[in-house]
Amino acid sequence: MAKAGETVLEIDLLALEHNYKFLKSRLDQETKFLGVVKAFAYGSDSVAVARKLEVLGVDYLAVAYVSEGVALREAGVKTPILVLHTLPISFDDLIVHNLEPNIYSPKILNQFLEVAKQKNLNKYPIHLKFNTGLNRLGFVADEIDALTEILNNQDKIEVVSIFSHLAASEDLNESEFTEKQISTFQNITNILLPKLKRRPMLHLLNTSGIINYAKSQYDMVRSGIGLYGFGNESAIDAELKPVATLKTVISQIHVIQEGESIGYNRAYKAKEAVITATLPVGHADGIGRQYGNGKAHVTINGQKAPIVGNVCMDMIMVNVSEIECKEGDEVIVFGENPTAEEFASGAKTISYEILTGISQRVTRLVVDN
Ligand SMILES: *Cc1c(COP(=O)(O)O)cnc(C)c1O
């Protein structure tokens, strides 16, 4: 890969392929795979990632919102797309683009059915989500009778899957809770399936669910973070490859004398002479202020350079006193070293947040060889 001349987010589709195959290898051969490509495919490039997953043979894709699914359809993606957070305002767009809604409450069921009737749809595919403990979106078991009453008296919409979402699949200290979520889901499907005319697919596991609860893989799994190279535990991270690398370049080097300060609010005051490098990446690019003042470091010529002082909107300054480097040298903000997970942990957050937060100002550079 050419050296970065500005801040770029490199997206490695071979790493994506490796991660997809690794996750598939943990599953039964017939288990279907849904690739989660919401939030620009976890901050990378949703079209490039979706197209690659389509070539690899993914069974389903998921986005959070309709607009994200529309972008994929407009790019020619044909794979079925589940919209995880359907909102009534975008029903029309959803239907026009053949996206499949998550229906999670009696209210949204009735609203969608009303539209399906107006448009005279025929067995339009919908997905029912049940709340088994995350307490975010979903029906509860008590609503099953009312639900089946509505569903079985019409042919405008058809349930193609029933699913739920685990709250703490990455945390083995919460395995009792997770097992309870699994048994709640099992009980719900035991009651619901016999009442439906056609047997829908069942799915429950996210990435850490695949790793820790593969026995409950049902008909399909839904993976996001694993595809992008993170498994929420170091043994799995070692098997996966980071898809995204945030690269930048040294714009200017400064020699700061003892007693001088660096950056806004004079947050860093030099107790001795230091050498800093100014980098063209800041909080407007997704490197939040919480990473400043030594909380995170970047890598320059293989060595750690901590962020000094406050993060600016468009720049950061890093300490390169001990590093042989010059203006124009490449900088790795995160990628293989430090990983996004390591970078994020400095500011007590998670890989998901730093990855999805890289703003659209940063050029995406897709690599597939
Ligand atoms: C985001 C999301 C996923 C993917 O979770 P990962 O931990 O990234 O694998 C799966 N299911 C639902 C409902 C989600 O919202």
PDB file of N, CA and C in Angstrom, residues 257-340:
ATOM      1  N   GLN A 257      10.521  23.981  24.200  1.00  0.00           N
ATOM      2  CA  GLN A 257      11.460  24.185  25.312  1.00  0.00           C
ATOM      3  C   GLN A 257      10.759  24.018  26.656  1.00  0.00           C
ATOM      4  N   GLU A 258      11.525  23.670  27.655  1.00  0.00           N
ATOM      5  CA  GLU A 258      11.023  23.577  29.023  1.00  0.00           C
ATOM      6  C   GLU A 258      10.240  24.851  29.364  1.00  0.00           C
ATOM      7  N   GLY A 259       9.056  24.687  29.973  1.00  0.00           N
ATOM      8  CA  GLY A 259       8.258  25.850  30.367  1.00  0.00           C
ATOM      9  C   GLY A 259       7.249  26.281  29.319  1.00  0.00           C
ATOM     10  N   GLU A 260       7.415  25.834  28.077  1.00  0.00           N
ATOM     11  CA  GLU A 260       6.424  26.175  27.041  1.00  0.00           C
ATOM     12  C   GLU A 260       5.207  25.254  27.181  1.00  0.00           C
ATOM     13  N   SER A 261       4.118  25.652  26.553  1.00  0.00           N
ATOM     14  CA  SER A 261       2.925  24.807  26.611  1.00  0.00           C
ATOM     15  C   SER A 261       2.568  24.358  25.196  1.00  0.00           C
ATOM     16  N   ILE A 262       1.716  23.324  25.143  1.00  0.00           N
ATOM     17  CA  ILE A 262       1.322  22.773  23.836  1.00  0.00           C
ATOM     18  C   ILE A 262      -0.197  22.760  23.723  1.00  0.00           C
ATOM     19  N   GLY A 263      -0.706  23.391  22.677  1.00  0.00           N
ATOM     20  CA  GLY A 263      -2.106  23.274  22.313  1.00  0.00           C
ATOM     21  C   GLY A 263      -3.048  24.144  23.123  1.00  0.00           C
ATOM     22  N   TYR A 264      -4.351  23.957  22.843  1.00  0.00           N
ATOM     23  CA  TYR A 264      -5.405  24.764  23.457  1.00  0.00           C
ATOM     24  C   TYR A 264      -5.443  24.588  24.973  1.00  0.00           C
ATOM     25  N   ASN A 265      -5.797  25.658  25.621  1.00  0.00           N
ATOM     26  CA  ASN A 265      -5.931  25.707  27.081  1.00  0.00           C
ATOM     27  C   ASN A 265      -4.600  25.451  27.793  1.00  0.00           C
ATOM     28  N   ARG A 266      -3.538  25.389  27.016  1.00  0.00           N
ATOM     29  CA  ARG A 266      -2.196  25.138  27.558  1.00  0.00           C
ATOM     30  C   ARG A 266      -2.201  23.876  28.423  1.00  0.00           C
ATOM     31  N   ALA A 267      -2.952  22.851  27.945  1.00  0.00           N
ATOM     32  CA  ALA A 267      -3.156  21.657  28.774  1.00  0.00           C
ATOM     33  C   ALA A 267      -1.860  20.904  29.055  1.00  0.00           C
ATOM     34  N   TYR A 268      -0.890  21.022  28.168  1.00  0.00           N
ATOM     35  CA  TYR A 268       0.412  20.373  28.410  1.00  0.00           C
ATOM     36  C   TYR A 268       1.453  21.444  28.638  1.00  0.00           C
ATOM     37  N   LYS A 269       2.171  21.345  29.749  1.00  0.00           N
ATOM     38  CA  LYS A 269       3.272  22.280  30.011  1.00  0.00           C
ATOM     39  C   LYS A 269       4.558  21.477  30.122  1.00  0.00           C
ATOM     40  N   ALA A 270       5.522  21.818  29.295  1.00  0.00           N
ATOM     41  CA  ALA A 270       6.746  21.016  29.202  1.00  0.00           C
ATOM     42  C   ALA A 270       7.624  21.216  30.444  1.00  0.00           C
ATOM     43  N   LYS A 271       7.874  20.098  31.148  1.00  0.00           N
ATOM     44  CA  LYS A 271       8.766  20.152  32.319  1.00  0.00           C
ATOM     45  C   LYS A 271      10.215  20.024  31.866  1.00  0.00           C
ATOM     46  N   GLU A 272      10.368  19.575  30.621  1.00  0.00           N
ATOM     47  CA  GLU A 272      11.692  19.492  29.999  1.00  0.00           C
ATOM     48  C   GLU A 272      11.470  19.685  28.507  1.00  0.00           C
ATOM     49  N   ALA A 273      12.532  19.836  27.764  1.00  0.00           N
ATOM     50  CA  ALA A 273      12.383  20.011  26.309  1.00  0.00           C
ATOM     51  C   ALA A 273      11.771  18.749  25.708  1.00  0.00           C
ATOM     52  N   VAL A 274      10.802  18.900  24.809  1.00  0.00           N
ATOM     53  CA  VAL A 274      10.199  17.749  24.123  1.00  0.00           C
ATOM     54  C   VAL A 274      10.084  18.061  22.631  1.00  0.00           C
ATOM     55  N   ILE A 275      10.031  16.982  21.868  1.00  0.00           N
ATOM     56  CA  ILE A 275       9.808  17.131  20.425  1.00  0.00           C
ATOM     57  C   ILE A 275       8.412  16.619  20.127  1.00  0.00           C
ATOM     58  N   THR A 276       7.643  17.408  19.379  1.00  0.00           N
ATOM     59  CA  THR A 276       6.282  16.972  19.046  1.00  0.00           C
ATOM     60  C   THR A 276       6.106  16.915  17.532  1.00  0.00           C
ATOM     61  N   ALA A 277       5.179  16.065  17.130  1.00  0.00           N
ATOM     62  CA  ALA A 277       4.766  16.018  15.729  1.00  0.00           C
ATOM     63  C   ALA A 277       3.301  16.412  15.681  1.00  0.00           C
ATOM     64  N   THR A 278       2.959  17.269  14.746  1.00  0.00           N
ATOM     65  CA  THR A 278       1.568  17.678  14.548  1.00  0.00           C
ATOM     66  C   THR A 278       0.974  16.817  13.432  1.00  0.00           C
ATOM     67  N   LEU A 279      -0.195  16.238  13.701  1.00  0.00           N
ATOM     68  CA  LEU A 279      -0.832  15.308  12.757  1.00  0.00           C
ATOM     69  C   LEU A 279      -2.174  15.869  12.301  1.00  0.00           C
ATOM     70  N   PRO A 280      -2.515  15.705  11.029  1.00  0.00           N
ATOM     71  CA  PRO A 280      -3.762  16.275  10.502  1.00  0.00           C
ATOM     72  C   PRO A 280      -4.984  15.393  10.767  1.00  0.00           C
ATOM     73  N   VAL A 281      -5.276  15.173  12.040  1.00  0.00           N
ATOM     74  CA  VAL A 281      -6.459  14.394  12.424  1.00  0.00           C
ATOM     75  C   VAL A 281      -6.896  14.893  13.799  1.00  0.00           C
ATOM     76  N   GLY A 282      -8.209  15.111  13.979  1.00  0.00           N
ATOM     77  CA  GLY A 282      -8.660  15.679  15.243  1.00  0.00           C
ATOM     78  C   GLY A 282     -10.041  15.195  15.618  1.00  0.00           C
ATOM     79  N   HIS A 283     -10.674  15.945  16.529  1.00  0.00           N
ATOM     80  CA  HIS A 283     -11.967  15.431  17.007  1.00  0.00           C
ATOM     81  C   HIS A 283     -13.033  15.478  15.916  1.00  0.00           C
ATOM     82  N   ALA A 284     -12.864  16.349  14.912  1.00  0.00           N
ATOM     83  CA  ALA A 284     -13.821  16.345  13.802  1.00  0.00           C
ATOM     84  C   ALA A 284     -13.683  15.092  12.944  1.00  0.00           C
ATOM     85  N   ASP A 285     -12.580  14.396  13.089  1.00  0.00           N
ATOM     86  CA  ASP A 285     -12.394  13.144  12.344  1.00  0.00           C
ATOM     87  C   ASP A 285     -12.802  11.939  13.179  1.00  0.00           C
ATOM     88  N   GLY A 286     -13.109  12.157  14.452  1.00  0.00           N
ATOM     89  CA  GLY A 286     -13.545  11.051  15.306  1.00  0.00           C
ATOM     90  C   GLY A 286     -12.591  10.712  16.433  1.00  0.00           C
ATOM     91  N   ILE A 287     -11.481  11.454  16.510  1.00  0.00           N
ATOM     92  CA  ILE A 287     -10.564  11.233  17.643  1.00  0.00           C
ATOM     93  C   ILE A 287     -10.972  12.216  18.736  1.00  0.00           C
ATOM     94  N   GLY A 288     -11.849  11.760  19.608  1.00  0.00           N
ATOM     95  CA  GLY A 288     -12.475  12.650  20.593  1.00  0.00           C
ATOM     96  C   GLY A 288     -11.491  13.219  21.606  1.00  0.00           C
ATOM     97  N   ARG A 289     -11.940  14.219  22.316  1.00  0.00           N
ATOM     98  CA  ARG A 289     -11.066  14.868  23.314  1.00  0.00           C
ATOM     99  C   ARG A 289     -10.639  13.920  24.423  1.00  0.00           C
ATOM    100  N   GLN A 290     -11.421  12.877  24.642  1.00  0.00           N
ATOM    101  CA  GLN A 290     -11.050  11.932  25.703  1.00  0.00           C
ATOM    102  C   GLN A 290      -9.748  11.179  25.414  1.00  0.00           C
ATOM    103  N   TYR A 291      -9.287  11.229  24.166  1.00  0.00           N
ATOM    104  CA  TYR A 291      -8.028  10.553  23.818  1.00  0.00           C
ATOM    105  C   TYR A 291      -6.813  11.435  24.065  1.00  0.00           C
ATOM    106  N   GLY A 292      -7.042  12.690  24.395  1.00  0.00           N
ATOM    107  CA  GLY A 292      -5.939  13.628  24.571  1.00  0.00           C
ATOM    108  C   GLY A 292      -5.196  13.411  25.875  1.00  0.00           C
ATOM    109  N   ASN A 293      -4.172  14.234  26.076  1.00  0.00           N
ATOM    110  CA  ASN A 293      -3.433  14.248  27.337  1.00  0.00           C
ATOM    111  C   ASN A 293      -2.929  12.861  27.741  1.00  0.00           C
ATOM    112  N   GLY A 294      -2.361  12.171  26.773  1.00  0.00           N
ATOM    113  CA  GLY A 294      -1.673  10.905  27.062  1.00  0.00           C
ATOM    114  C   GLY A 294      -2.551   9.668  27.177  1.00  0.00           C
ATOM    115  N   LYS A 295      -3.864   9.827  26.983  1.00  0.00           N
ATOM    116  CA  LYS A 295      -4.759   8.669  27.134  1.00  0.00           C
ATOM    117  C   LYS A 295      -4.574   7.652  26.008  1.00  0.00           C
ATOM    118  N   ALA A 296      -4.146   8.118  24.837  1.00  0.00           N
ATOM    119  CA  ALA A 296      -3.951   7.188  23.717  1.00  0.00           C
ATOM    120  C   ALA A 296      -2.642   7.536  23.029  1.00  0.00           C
ATOM    121  N   HIS A 297      -2.115   6.569  22.297  1.00  0.00           N
ATOM    122  CA  HIS A 297      -0.907   6.826  21.521  1.00  0.00           C
ATOM    123  C   HIS A 297      -1.100   6.335  20.095  1.00  0.00           C
ATOM    124  N   VAL A 298      -0.309   6.881  19.188  1.00  0.00           N
ATOM    125  CA  VAL A 298      -0.273   6.419  17.803  1.00  0.00           C
ATOM    126  C   VAL A 298       1.080   5.742  17.603  1.00  0.00           C
ATOM    127  N   THR A 299       1.269   5.123  16.435  1.00  0.00           N
ATOM    128  CA  THR A 299       2.558   4.470  16.164  1.00  0.00           C
ATOM    129  C   THR A 299       3.261   5.175  15.006  1.00  0.00           C
ATOM    130  N   ILE A 300       4.514   5.558  15.252  1.00  0.00           N
ATOM    131  CA  ILE A 300       5.330   6.194  14.213  1.00  0.00           C
ATOM    132  C   ILE A 300       6.628   5.400  14.087  1.00  0.00           C
ATOM    133  N   ASN A 301       6.904   4.924  12.899  1.00  0.00           N
ATOM    134  CA  ASN A 301       8.101   4.099  12.670  1.00  0.00           C
ATOM    135  C   ASN A 301       8.239   3.006  13.731  1.00  0.00           C
ATOM    136  N   GLY A 302       7.104   2.375  14.042  1.00  0.00           N
ATOM    137  CA  GLY A 302       7.088   1.235  14.970  1.00  0.00           C
ATOM    138  C   GLY A 302       7.102   1.610  16.437  1.00  0.00           C
ATOM    139  N   GLN A 303       7.143   2.905  16.757  1.00  0.00           N
ATOM    140  CA  GLN A 303       7.226   3.290  18.175  1.00  0.00           C
ATOM    141  C   GLN A 303       6.003   4.096  18.627  1.00  0.00           C
ATOM    142  N   LYS A 304       5.751   3.988  19.934  1.00  0.00           N
ATOM    143  CA  LYS A 304       4.573   4.646  20.517  1.00  0.00           C
ATOM    144  C   LYS A 304       4.769   6.132  20.701  1.00  0.00           C
ATOM    145  N   ALA A 305       3.833   6.909  20.180  1.00  0.00           N
ATOM    146  CA  ALA A 305       3.876   8.363  20.360  1.00  0.00           C
ATOM    147  C   ALA A 305       2.574   8.818  21.026  1.00  0.00           C
ATOM    148  N   PRO A 306       2.610   9.128  22.329  1.00  0.00           N
ATOM    149  CA  PRO A 306       1.383   9.535  23.029  1.00  0.00           C
ATOM    150  C   PRO A 306       0.891  10.917  22.592  1.00  0.00           C
ATOM    151  N   ILE A 307      -0.423  11.069  22.593  1.00  0.00           N
ATOM    152  CA  ILE A 307      -1.018  12.375  22.282  1.00  0.00           C
ATOM    153  C   ILE A 307      -0.691  13.315  23.436  1.00  0.00           C
ATOM    154  N   VAL A 308      -0.194  14.508  23.107  1.00  0.00           N
ATOM    155  CA  VAL A 308       0.086  15.494  24.154  1.00  0.00           C
ATOM    156  C   VAL A 308      -0.929  16.630  24.080  1.00  0.00           C
ATOM    157  N   GLY A 309      -1.364  17.076  25.248  1.00  0.00           N
ATOM    158  CA  GLY A 309      -2.309  18.184  25.311  1.00  0.00           C
ATOM    159  C   GLY A 309      -3.683  17.784  24.799  1.00  0.00           C
ATOM    160  N   ASN A 310      -4.509  18.780  24.589  1.00  0.00           N
ATOM    161  CA  ASN A 310      -5.876  18.537  24.140  1.00  0.00           C
ATOM    162  C   ASN A 310      -5.921  18.205  22.649  1.00  0.00           C
ATOM    163  N   VAL A 311      -6.873  17.378  22.289  1.00  0.00           N
ATOM    164  CA  VAL A 311      -7.163  17.094  20.883  1.00  0.00           C
ATOM    165  C   VAL A 311      -7.826  18.345  20.290  1.00  0.00           C
ATOM    166  N   CYS A 312      -7.342  18.820  19.167  1.00  0.00           N
ATOM    167  CA  CYS A 312      -7.971  19.956  18.483  1.00  0.00           C
ATOM    168  C   CYS A 312      -9.009  19.434  17.489  1.00  0.00           C
ATOM    169  N   MET A 313      -9.752  20.334  16.861  1.00  0.00           N
ATOM    170  CA  MET A 313     -10.761  19.904  15.899  1.00  0.00           C
ATOM    171  C   MET A 313     -10.127  19.139  14.732  1.00  0.00           C
ATOM    172  N   ASP A 314      -9.031  19.654  14.208  1.00  0.00           N
ATOM    173  CA  ASP A 314      -8.459  19.096  12.989  1.00  0.00           C
ATOM    174  C   ASP A 314      -7.055  18.541  13.155  1.00  0.00           C
ATOM    175  N   MET A 315      -6.532  18.585  14.358  1.00  0.00           N
ATOM    176  CA  MET A 315      -5.134  18.164  14.573  1.00  0.00           C
ATOM    177  C   MET A 315      -4.956  17.564  15.955  1.00  0.00           C
ATOM    178  N   ILE A 316      -3.905  16.748  16.051  1.00  0.00           N
ATOM    179  CA  ILE A 316      -3.375  16.371  17.367  1.00  0.00           C
ATOM    180  C   ILE A 316      -1.867  16.572  17.325  1.00  0.00           C
ATOM    181  N   MET A 317      -1.310  16.729  18.524  1.00  0.00           N
ATOM    182  CA  MET A 317       0.140  16.761  18.651  1.00  0.00           C
ATOM    183  C   MET A 317       0.536  15.519  19.436  1.00  0.00           C
ATOM    184  N   VAL A 318       1.608  14.873  18.991  1.00  0.00           N
ATOM    185  CA  VAL A 318       2.078  13.665  19.681  1.00  0.00           C
ATOM    186  C   VAL A 318       3.537  13.846  20.068  1.00  0.00           C
ATOM    187  N   ASN A 319       3.932  13.142  21.123  1.00  0.00           N
ATOM    188  CA  ASN A 319       5.297  13.266  21.629  1.00  0.00           C
ATOM    189  C   ASN A 319       6.211  12.297  20.879  1.00  0.00           C
ATOM    190  N   VAL A 320       7.167  12.861  20.154  1.00  0.00           N
ATOM    191  CA  VAL A 320       8.102  12.025  19.382  1.00  0.00           C
ATOM    192  C   VAL A 320       9.538  12.220  19.865  1.00  0.00           C
ATOM    193  N   SER A 321       9.683  12.642  21.129  1.00  0.00           N
ATOM    194  CA  SER A 321      11.032  12.932  21.661  1.00  0.00           C
ATOM    195  C   SER A 321      11.985  11.769  21.471  1.00  0.00           C
ATOM    196  N   GLU A 322      11.460  10.547  21.615  1.00  0.00           N
ATOM    197  CA  GLU A 322      12.322   9.357  21.573  1.00  0.00           C
ATOM    198  C   GLU A 322      12.279   8.649  20.214  1.00  0.00           C
ATOM    199  N   ILE A 323      11.614   9.271  19.237  1.00  0.00           N
ATOM    200  CA  ILE A 323      11.381   8.553  17.977  1.00  0.00           C
ATOM    201  C   ILE A 323      12.122   9.233  16.831  1.00  0.00           C
ATOM    202  N   GLU A 324      12.829   8.444  16.073  1.00  0.00           N
ATOM    203  CA  GLU A 324      13.462   8.984  14.886  1.00  0.00           C
ATOM    204  C   GLU A 324      12.396   9.153  13.799  1.00  0.00           C
ATOM    205  N   CYS A 325      12.092  10.378  13.441  1.00  0.00           N
ATOM    206  CA  CYS A 325      11.042  10.604  12.434  1.00  0.00           C
ATOM    207  C   CYS A 325      11.195  11.994  11.840  1.00  0.00           C
ATOM    208  N   LYS A 326      10.508  12.208  10.743  1.00  0.00           N
ATOM    209  CA  LYS A 326      10.597  13.516  10.083  1.00  0.00           C
ATOM    210  C   LYS A 326       9.245  13.889   9.474  1.00  0.00           C
ATOM    211  N   GLU A 327       9.114  15.142   9.091  1.00  0.00           N
ATOM    212  CA  GLU A 327       7.873  15.617   8.465  1.00  0.00           C
ATOM    213  C   GLU A 327       7.622  14.779   7.213  1.00  0.00           C
ATOM    214  N   GLY A 328       6.378  14.354   7.005  1.00  0.00           N
ATOM    215  CA  GLY A 328       6.035  13.501   5.869  1.00  0.00           C
ATOM    216  C   GLY A 328       5.996  12.021   6.209  1.00  0.00           C
ATOM    217  N   ASP A 329       6.529  11.637   7.373  1.00  0.00           N
ATOM    218  CA  ASP A 329       6.505  10.210   7.741  1.00  0.00           C
ATOM    219  C   ASP A 329       5.077   9.746   8.017  1.00  0.00           C
ATOM    220  N   GLU A 330       4.849   8.458   7.739  1.00  0.00           N
ATOM    221  CA  GLU A 330       3.520   7.886   7.967  1.00  0.00           C
ATOM    222  C   GLU A 330       3.278   7.609   9.459  1.00  0.00           C
ATOM    223  N   VAL A 331       2.021   7.735   9.847  1.00  0.00           N
ATOM    224  CA  VAL A 331       1.617   7.507  11.242  1.00  0.00           C
ATOM    225  C   VAL A 331       0.443   6.532  11.240  1.00  0.00           C
ATOM    226  N   ILE A 332       0.490   5.533  12.111  1.00  0.00           N
ATOM    227  CA  ILE A 332      -0.664   4.644  12.279  1.00  0.00           C
ATOM    228  C   ILE A 332      -1.407   5.078  13.541  1.00  0.00           C
ATOM    229  N   VAL A 333      -2.646   5.570  13.359  1.00  0.00           N
ATOM    230  CA  VAL A 333      -3.432   5.954  14.539  1.00  0.00           C
ATOM    231  C   VAL A 333      -3.981   4.681  15.190  1.00  0.00           C
ATOM    232  N   PHE A 334      -4.605   3.829  14.375  1.00  0.00           N
ATOM    233  CA  PHE A 334      -4.923   2.468  14.829  1.00  0.00           C
ATOM    234  C   PHE A 334      -4.995   1.559  13.621  1.00  0.00           C
ATOM    235  N   GLY A 335      -4.807   0.282  13.863  1.00  0.00           N
ATOM    236  CA  GLY A 335      -4.791  -0.724  12.801  1.00  0.00           C
ATOM    237  C   GLY A 335      -4.286  -2.005  13.448  1.00  0.00           C
ATOM    238  N   GLU A 336      -3.118  -2.461  12.995  1.00  0.00           N
ATOM    239  CA  GLU A 336      -2.547  -3.639  13.667  1.00  0.00           C
ATOM    240  C   GLU A 336      -1.909  -3.260  14.995  1.00  0.00           C
ATOM    241  N   ASN A 337      -1.304  -2.062  15.038  1.00  0.00           N
ATOM    242  CA  ASN A 337      -0.618  -1.621  16.252  1.00  0.00           C
ATOM    243  C   ASN A 337      -0.581  -0.105  16.307  1.00  0.00           C
ATOM    244  N   PRO A 338      -1.262   0.538  17.252  1.00  0.00           N
ATOM    245  CA  PRO A 338      -2.180  -0.107  18.189  1.00  0.00           C
ATOM    246  C   PRO A 338      -3.446  -0.564  17.462  1.00  0.00           C
ATOM    247  N   THR A 339      -4.115  -1.560  18.005  1.00  0.00           N
ATOM    248  CA  THR A 339      -5.416  -1.930  17.443  1.00  0.00           C
ATOM    249  C   THR A 339      -6.445  -0.888  17.883  1.00  0.00           C
ATOM    250  N   ALA A 340      -7.576  -0.864  17.184  1.00  0.00           N
ATOM    251  CA  ALA A 340      -8.658   0.055  17.573  1.00  0.00           C
ATOM    252  C   ALA A 340      -9.086  -0.228  19.013  1.00  0.00           C
TER     253      ALA A 340
END
